[in-house]
PDB file of C-alpha atoms in Angstrom:
ATOM      1  CA  GLN X   1      73.088  86.482  92.736  1.00 68.00           C
ATOM      2  CA  GLN X   2      74.369  83.794  90.405  1.00 78.00           C
ATOM      3  CA  GLN X   3      72.836  84.641  86.862  1.00 92.00           C
ATOM      4  CA  VAL X   4      73.956  80.934  85.530  1.00 96.00           C
ATOM      5  CA  LYS X   5      74.841  78.501  87.233  1.00 97.00           C
ATOM      6  CA  GLN X   6      77.526  75.548  85.767  1.00 97.00           C
ATOM      7  CA  SER X   7      78.309  72.081  86.149  1.00 97.00           C
ATOM      8  CA  PRO X   8      80.330  70.275  86.853  1.00 97.00           C
ATOM      9  CA  GLN X   9      83.064  72.429  88.106  1.00 97.00           C
ATOM     10  CA  SER X  10      85.603  69.749  86.953  1.00 97.00           C
ATOM     11  CA  LEU X  11      85.350  66.604  84.665  1.00 97.00           C
ATOM     12  CA  ILE X  12      88.119  64.045  83.802  1.00 98.00           C
ATOM     13  CA  VAL X  13      87.273  61.906  80.854  1.00 98.00           C
ATOM     14  CA  GLN X  14      89.520  59.611  78.535  1.00 98.00           C
ATOM     15  CA  LYS X  15      90.214  59.974  74.529  1.00 98.00           C
ATOM     16  CA  GLY X  16      87.104  59.468  72.806  1.00 97.00           C
ATOM     17  CA  GLY X  17      84.499  60.373  75.374  1.00 97.00           C
ATOM     18  CA  ILE X  18      82.112  62.849  75.876  1.00 97.00           C
ATOM     19  CA  PRO X  19      82.007  65.035  78.441  1.00 98.00           C
ATOM     20  CA  ILE X  20      78.775  67.036  78.934  1.00 98.00           C
ATOM     21  CA  ILE X  21      79.012  70.379  80.386  1.00 98.00           C
ATOM     22  CA  ASN X  22      75.410  71.758  82.405  1.00 98.00           C
ATOM     23  CA  CYS X  23      74.200  75.117  82.751  1.00 98.00           C
ATOM     24  CA  ALA X  24      71.128  76.349  84.199  1.00 98.00           C
ATOM     25  CA  TYR X  25      69.745  80.165  83.986  1.00 97.00           C
ATOM     26  CA  GLU X  26      67.024  82.000  86.099  1.00 93.00           C
ATOM     27  CA  ASN X  27      66.642  85.400  83.698  1.00 94.00           C
ATOM     28  CA  THR X  28      63.945  84.388  80.419  1.00 94.00           C
ATOM     29  CA  ALA X  29      65.204  87.702  79.075  1.00 94.00           C
ATOM     30  CA  PHE X  30      68.247  86.113  78.095  1.00 95.00           C
ATOM     31  CA  ASP X  31      68.305  85.550  74.643  1.00 94.00           C
ATOM     32  CA  TYR X  32      72.005  84.422  73.688  1.00 95.00           C
ATOM     33  CA  PHE X  33      74.086  81.423  74.977  1.00 96.00           C
ATOM     34  CA  PRO X  34      77.676  81.149  74.191  1.00 96.00           C
ATOM     35  CA  TRP X  35      80.121  79.064  75.088  1.00 98.00           C
ATOM     36  CA  TYR X  36      83.953  79.932  75.671  1.00 97.00           C
ATOM     37  CA  GLN X  37      87.146  77.609  75.945  1.00 97.00           C
ATOM     38  CA  GLN X  38      89.720  78.655  77.776  1.00 95.00           C
ATOM     39  CA  PHE X  39      93.646  77.481  77.649  1.00 95.00           C
ATOM     40  CA  PRO X  40      95.929  78.941  80.448  1.00 92.00           C
ATOM     41  CA  GLY X  41      97.375  81.851  80.036  1.00 89.00           C
ATOM     42  CA  LYS X  42      94.887  82.834  76.982  1.00 91.00           C
ATOM     43  CA  GLY X  43      91.599  84.735  77.316  1.00 92.00           C
ATOM     44  CA  PRO X  44      88.338  83.205  76.517  1.00 95.00           C
ATOM     45  CA  ALA X  45      87.515  81.951  72.850  1.00 95.00           C
ATOM     46  CA  LEU X  46      83.871  81.559  71.304  1.00 95.00           C
ATOM     47  CA  LEU X  47      83.566  78.363  70.808  1.00 96.00           C
ATOM     48  CA  ILE X  48      79.695  77.939  69.807  1.00 96.00           C
ATOM     49  CA  ALA X  49      76.974  79.569  70.645  1.00 96.00           C
ATOM     50  CA  ILE X  50      72.542  79.272  70.036  1.00 96.00           C
ATOM     51  CA  ARG X  51      69.570  81.115  70.545  1.00 94.00           C
ATOM     52  CA  PRO X  52      66.612  80.199  72.502  1.00 92.00           C
ATOM     53  CA  ASP X  53      64.644  79.750  69.129  1.00 93.00           C
ATOM     54  CA  VAL X  54      66.332  76.306  67.955  1.00 94.00           C
ATOM     55  CA  SER X  55      66.760  72.873  70.577  1.00 96.00           C
ATOM     56  CA  GLU X  56      69.996  71.936  69.254  1.00 97.00           C
ATOM     57  CA  LYS X  57      73.135  73.492  67.027  1.00 97.00           C
ATOM     58  CA  LYS X  58      76.060  71.373  66.030  1.00 97.00           C
ATOM     59  CA  GLU X  59      79.676  73.176  64.904  1.00 96.00           C
ATOM     60  CA  GLY X  60      81.950  69.925  64.384  1.00 97.00           C
ATOM     61  CA  ARG X  61      82.543  67.709  67.157  1.00 97.00           C
ATOM     62  CA  PHE X  62      80.493  70.563  69.604  1.00 97.00           C
ATOM     63  CA  THR X  63      76.953  70.806  70.219  1.00 98.00           C
ATOM     64  CA  ILE X  64      74.877  72.503  72.916  1.00 97.00           C
ATOM     65  CA  SER X  65      71.486  71.374  73.694  1.00 97.00           C
ATOM     66  CA  PHE X  66      68.694  74.092  74.423  1.00 97.00           C
ATOM     67  CA  ASN X  67      65.811  73.346  76.995  1.00 96.00           C
ATOM     68  CA  LYS X  68      63.791  76.236  77.191  1.00 95.00           C
ATOM     69  CA  SER X  69      61.180  75.284  79.299  1.00 95.00           C
ATOM     70  CA  ALA X  70      63.913  73.489  81.978  1.00 96.00           C
ATOM     71  CA  LYS X  71      65.794  76.984  81.701  1.00 96.00           C
ATOM     72  CA  GLN X  72      68.709  74.618  81.321  1.00 97.00           C
ATOM     73  CA  PHE X  73      71.339  74.261  77.860  1.00 98.00           C
ATOM     74  CA  SER X  74      74.436  72.500  77.596  1.00 98.00           C
ATOM     75  CA  LEU X  75      77.865  71.613  75.650  1.00 98.00           C
ATOM     76  CA  HIS X  76      78.752  68.178  74.510  1.00 98.00           C
ATOM     77  CA  ILE X  77      81.994  67.413  73.352  1.00 98.00           C
ATOM     78  CA  MET X  78      82.250  63.713  70.596  1.00 97.00           C
ATOM     79  CA  ASP X  79      84.936  62.557  70.164  1.00 97.00           C
ATOM     80  CA  SER X  80      87.122  64.268  73.081  1.00 97.00           C
ATOM     81  CA  GLN X  81      90.440  64.568  72.760  1.00 98.00           C
ATOM     82  CA  PRO X  82      94.165  66.102  74.686  1.00 97.00           C
ATOM     83  CA  GLY X  83      93.922  69.329  72.938  1.00 97.00           C
ATOM     84  CA  ASP X  84      90.651  70.010  74.081  1.00 98.00           C
ATOM     85  CA  SER X  85      91.783  69.968  77.647  1.00 98.00           C
ATOM     86  CA  ALA X  86      90.696  73.016  78.597  1.00 98.00           C
ATOM     87  CA  THR X  87      88.235  74.970  81.485  1.00 97.00           C
ATOM     88  CA  TYR X  88      84.888  75.633  79.581  1.00 98.00           C
ATOM     89  CA  PHE X  89      82.523  78.663  80.395  1.00 97.00           C
ATOM     90  CA  CYS X  90      79.091  79.235  79.383  1.00 98.00           C
ATOM     91  CA  ALA X  91      77.569  82.631  79.114  1.00 97.00           C
ATOM     92  CA  ALA X  92      74.288  84.705  78.914  1.00 97.00           C
ATOM     93  CA  THR X  93      72.934  88.160  77.520  1.00 95.00           C
ATOM     94  CA  TYR X  94      69.678  89.589  76.288  1.00 90.00           C
ATOM     95  CA  THR X  95      71.572  93.188  75.455  1.00 81.00           C
ATOM     96  CA  GLY X  96      74.374  92.111  74.001  1.00 77.00           C
ATOM     97  CA  ASN X  97      76.019  94.505  76.682  1.00 86.00           C
ATOM     98  CA  GLN X  98      76.846  92.394  79.631  1.00 94.00           C
ATOM     99  CA  PHE X  99      77.416  88.902  79.149  1.00 96.00           C
ATOM    100  CA  TYR X 100      76.721  86.955  82.674  1.00 96.00           C
ATOM    101  CA  PHE X 101      79.526  83.991  82.649  1.00 97.00           C
ATOM    102  CA  GLY X 102      79.455  80.601  84.429  1.00 97.00           C
ATOM    103  CA  THR X 103      81.679  80.259  87.018  1.00 96.00           C
ATOM    104  CA  GLY X 104      83.876  77.299  84.612  1.00 97.00           C
ATOM    105  CA  THR X 105      84.620  73.910  84.408  1.00 98.00           C
ATOM    106  CA  SER X 106      88.135  72.509  83.992  1.00 98.00           C
ATOM    107  CA  LEU X 107      87.942  69.729  81.475  1.00 98.00           C
ATOM    108  CA  THR X 108      90.721  67.296  81.153  1.00 98.00           C
ATOM    109  CA  VAL X 109      90.845  64.801  78.572  1.00 98.00           C
ATOM    110  CA  ILE X 110      93.504  61.850  79.457  1.00 98.00           C
ATOM    111  CA  PRO X 111      95.426  60.306  76.352  1.00 95.00           C
TER     112      PRO X 111
ATOM    113  CA  ASP H   1      95.055  90.404  61.419  1.00 59.00           C
ATOM    114  CA  ALA H   2      95.238  91.388  65.060  1.00 73.00           C
ATOM    115  CA  GLY H   3      93.524  90.048  67.553  1.00 93.00           C
ATOM    116  CA  VAL H   4      93.004  92.159  70.766  1.00 97.00           C
ATOM    117  CA  THR H   5      96.030  93.472  72.909  1.00 97.00           C
ATOM    118  CA  GLN H   6      96.377  93.976  76.171  1.00 98.00           C
ATOM    119  CA  SER H   7      99.536  95.661  77.914  1.00 97.00           C
ATOM    120  CA  PRO H   8     100.869  95.090  80.650  1.00 98.00           C
ATOM    121  CA  THR H   9     100.804  91.006  80.911  1.00 97.00           C
ATOM    122  CA  HIS H  10     101.296  91.368  84.866  1.00 97.00           C
ATOM    123  CA  LEU H  11     102.096  93.465  87.115  1.00 97.00           C
ATOM    124  CA  ILE H  12     102.288  93.988  91.128  1.00 98.00           C
ATOM    125  CA  LYS H  13     100.855  96.981  92.665  1.00 98.00           C
ATOM    126  CA  THR H  14     100.159  97.726  96.728  1.00 98.00           C
ATOM    127  CA  ARG H  15      97.424  98.514  98.412  1.00 98.00           C
ATOM    128  CA  GLY H  16      96.119 101.622  97.875  1.00 98.00           C
ATOM    129  CA  GLN H  17      98.029 102.278  94.694  1.00 98.00           C
ATOM    130  CA  GLN H  18      96.548 102.879  91.245  1.00 98.00           C
ATOM    131  CA  VAL H  19      96.319 101.349  88.225  1.00 98.00           C
ATOM    132  CA  THR H  20      95.809 101.759  84.791  1.00 98.00           C
ATOM    133  CA  LEU H  21      95.754  98.686  82.032  1.00 98.00           C
ATOM    134  CA  ARG H  22      95.450  99.145  78.175  1.00 98.00           C
ATOM    135  CA  CYS H  23      93.433  97.395  75.380  1.00 98.00           C
ATOM    136  CA  SER H  24      93.663  97.561  72.029  1.00 98.00           C
ATOM    137  CA  PRO H  25      90.280  96.154  69.820  1.00 97.00           C
ATOM    138  CA  LYS H  26      90.386  93.637  67.345  1.00 96.00           C
ATOM    139  CA  SER H  27      90.169  96.007  63.910  1.00 94.00           C
ATOM    140  CA  GLY H  28      86.971  96.459  62.714  1.00 93.00           C
ATOM    141  CA  HIS H  29      86.043  96.881  66.239  1.00 95.00           C
ATOM    142  CA  ASP H  30      84.499  99.195  67.788  1.00 95.00           C
ATOM    143  CA  THR H  31      82.859  98.349  71.372  1.00 95.00           C
ATOM    144  CA  VAL H  32      85.048  97.982  73.926  1.00 97.00           C
ATOM    145  CA  SER H  33      84.044  95.685  77.461  1.00 97.00           C
ATOM    146  CA  TRP H  34      86.338  95.066  80.556  1.00 98.00           C
ATOM    147  CA  TYR H  35      86.157  91.808  83.027  1.00 98.00           C
ATOM    148  CA  GLN H  36      87.203  91.323  86.159  1.00 98.00           C
ATOM    149  CA  GLN H  37      88.128  87.095  85.968  1.00 96.00           C
ATOM    150  CA  ALA H  38      88.762  86.072  89.780  1.00 94.00           C
ATOM    151  CA  LEU H  39      91.388  83.022  90.147  1.00 91.00           C
ATOM    152  CA  GLY H  40      88.921  79.775  89.968  1.00 89.00           C
ATOM    153  CA  GLN H  41      85.853  81.793  88.771  1.00 92.00           C
ATOM    154  CA  GLY H  42      83.815  83.075  85.734  1.00 94.00           C
ATOM    155  CA  PRO H  43      84.580  86.731  83.812  1.00 96.00           C
ATOM    156  CA  GLN H  44      82.838  89.431  85.866  1.00 97.00           C
ATOM    157  CA  PHE H  45      81.300  92.468  83.694  1.00 97.00           C
ATOM    158  CA  ILE H  46      82.898  95.369  84.054  1.00 98.00           C
ATOM    159  CA  PHE H  47      81.369  98.137  81.925  1.00 97.00           C
ATOM    160  CA  GLN H  48      81.133  98.416  78.333  1.00 96.00           C
ATOM    161  CA  TYR H  49      82.404 101.702  75.960  1.00 96.00           C
ATOM    162  CA  TYR H  50      81.253 102.323  72.463  1.00 95.00           C
ATOM    163  CA  GLU H  51      81.740 106.017  71.197  1.00 94.00           C
ATOM    164  CA  GLU H  52      84.038 107.253  73.614  1.00 96.00           C
ATOM    165  CA  GLU H  53      80.855 106.540  76.219  1.00 96.00           C
ATOM    166  CA  GLU H  54      80.222 103.967  79.359  1.00 96.00           C
ATOM    167  CA  ARG H  55      77.303 101.660  77.610  1.00 94.00           C
ATOM    168  CA  GLN H  56      76.609  99.464  80.334  1.00 94.00           C
ATOM    169  CA  ARG H  57      78.788  99.067  83.982  1.00 96.00           C
ATOM    170  CA  GLY H  58      78.353  96.177  86.175  1.00 95.00           C
ATOM    171  CA  ASN H  59      78.501  96.143  89.416  1.00 95.00           C
ATOM    172  CA  PHE H  60      81.610  97.773  90.309  1.00 97.00           C
ATOM    173  CA  PRO H  61      82.338 100.659  92.625  1.00 97.00           C
ATOM    174  CA  ASP H  62      82.784 104.061  91.460  1.00 97.00           C
ATOM    175  CA  ARG H  63      87.058 103.203  92.045  1.00 98.00           C
ATOM    176  CA  PHE H  64      86.929 101.415  88.637  1.00 98.00           C
ATOM    177  CA  SER H  65      86.970 103.874  85.731  1.00 98.00           C
ATOM    178  CA  GLY H  66      87.252 103.662  81.966  1.00 97.00           C
ATOM    179  CA  HIS H  67      88.541 105.472  79.158  1.00 97.00           C
ATOM    180  CA  GLN H  68      87.492 104.871  75.045  1.00 98.00           C
ATOM    181  CA  PHE H  69      89.792 106.724  72.552  1.00 97.00           C
ATOM    182  CA  PRO H  70      88.973 108.008  68.900  1.00 97.00           C
ATOM    183  CA  ASN H  71      90.942 105.370  67.733  1.00 96.00           C
ATOM    184  CA  TYR H  72      88.463 102.772  69.970  1.00 97.00           C
ATOM    185  CA  SER H  73      90.810 101.900  71.943  1.00 98.00           C
ATOM    186  CA  SER H  74      90.257 101.499  75.845  1.00 98.00           C
ATOM    187  CA  GLU H  75      91.922 102.175  79.226  1.00 98.00           C
ATOM    188  CA  LEU H  76      90.581 101.085  82.681  1.00 98.00           C
ATOM    189  CA  ASN H  77      91.840 103.098  85.685  1.00 98.00           C
ATOM    190  CA  VAL H  78      91.341 101.086  89.283  1.00 98.00           C
ATOM    191  CA  ASN H  79      91.824 103.794  92.025  1.00 98.00           C
ATOM    192  CA  ALA H  80      92.834 102.764  96.052  1.00 98.00           C
ATOM    193  CA  LEU H  81      93.828  99.288  95.164  1.00 98.00           C
ATOM    194  CA  LEU H  82      92.197  96.464  97.509  1.00 98.00           C
ATOM    195  CA  LEU H  83      93.324  92.877  98.154  1.00 97.00           C
ATOM    196  CA  GLY H  84      90.324  91.865  96.094  1.00 97.00           C
ATOM    197  CA  ASP H  85      91.276  93.628  93.036  1.00 98.00           C
ATOM    198  CA  SER H  86      93.920  91.056  92.310  1.00 98.00           C
ATOM    199  CA  ALA H  87      92.946  89.354  89.287  1.00 97.00           C
ATOM    200  CA  LEU H  88      92.977  88.567  85.531  1.00 96.00           C
ATOM    201  CA  TYR H  89      91.356  91.610  83.844  1.00 98.00           C
ATOM    202  CA  LEU H  90      89.759  90.800  80.442  1.00 98.00           C
ATOM    203  CA  CYS H  91      89.324  93.398  77.672  1.00 98.00           C
ATOM    204  CA  ALA H  92      87.004  91.960  75.067  1.00 97.00           C
ATOM    205  CA  SER H  93      86.103  93.973  71.865  1.00 96.00           C
ATOM    206  CA  SER H  94      82.934  93.717  69.846  1.00 93.00           C
ATOM    207  CA  SER H  95      81.615  95.370  66.676  1.00 90.00           C
ATOM    208  CA  ILE H  96      77.863  97.338  67.755  1.00 83.00           C
ATOM    209  CA  SER H  97      76.442  95.658  64.633  1.00 82.00           C
ATOM    210  CA  GLY H  98      77.537  92.040  66.258  1.00 76.00           C
ATOM    211  CA  ALA H  99      77.438  92.609  69.496  1.00 68.00           C
ATOM    212  CA  ASN H 100      76.987  89.192  70.437  1.00 83.00           C
ATOM    213  CA  VAL H 101      80.651  88.131  69.387  1.00 89.00           C
ATOM    214  CA  LEU H 102      83.219  88.776  71.832  1.00 94.00           C
ATOM    215  CA  THR H 103      86.821  88.753  71.448  1.00 95.00           C
ATOM    216  CA  PHE H 104      88.610  88.512  74.253  1.00 96.00           C
ATOM    217  CA  GLY H 105      92.601  89.280  74.805  1.00 97.00           C
ATOM    218  CA  ALA H 106      95.070  87.178  77.136  1.00 96.00           C
ATOM    219  CA  GLY H 107      93.781  89.532  79.668  1.00 97.00           C
ATOM    220  CA  SER H 108      96.621  91.439  82.268  1.00 98.00           C
ATOM    221  CA  ARG H 109      97.396  89.888  85.505  1.00 97.00           C
ATOM    222  CA  LEU H 110      97.393  92.708  88.539  1.00 98.00           C
ATOM    223  CA  THR H 111      98.860  91.048  92.090  1.00 98.00           C
ATOM    224  CA  VAL H 112      97.922  93.745  94.857  1.00 98.00           C
ATOM    225  CA  LEU H 113     100.374  92.700  97.479  1.00 97.00           C
TER     226      LEU H 113
END
C-alpha cells in the first residue's frame, strides 16, 4: 500500500513557469515531509522540507504548501529554469528511521 | 568533504547468485539506511543500521541482510537473487541527532539476468 501518493507522473513547463507537484498521505503520525530532487545517474538530494505545524515554507525559488486537514502537501517551483529538469520525490516519516517516498514526478522545463 | 560513496556503481549477476554492496557514509554521520529504487519508482526502505545494529526494517525478505562496521560503513547483502531484485540500491546516511536529514549516495545499479 502506497503511504504517500504523488501526482502528476510527469510535467512539462516553459521556462519561467510554475510547476506544481502534489502529494497526499494517510498516516497522521507523519511529522516531517521532505522533497528530494534526483538527476539521472545521481542519488536523491534534499531540496526542502516542512513540518505539519506550518502551512508554507519557502527556500529560494522552492515553496512547500502544507494542508494538514486535507493531508496534502505540494511543491511549487517559481521561475522554473531548464536546470530544474529532474525527477522530484515527496516523502514522509514519523520516526526519522523509515522514509516513505512517492512514485516521483519527472519535470521537464523547456527553454 | 566527501559525501556518501557507494561501490560498485554497476554490476550484473545471474539468478540465484549473491551480491554485496558497500557504502561509506558522509563524514560525521553515524547512521546508514538502504533503499531499493526500481525503475520509474520512488525509493523503498530496506533497513537502517546504527551502532552496528539493525534498527528498523522495511518489508523485505530475509534474503536481504546488512552489516555496519565500527567506522560506520555498511554492507548490503542479497542472497538467491531474483530477476525482480534488479534495481538501483541507494545508501543514505544521517546523524542520529539529525535523523530527518538524509544524504544519499549515487547508488549501485544491480541487473539480475
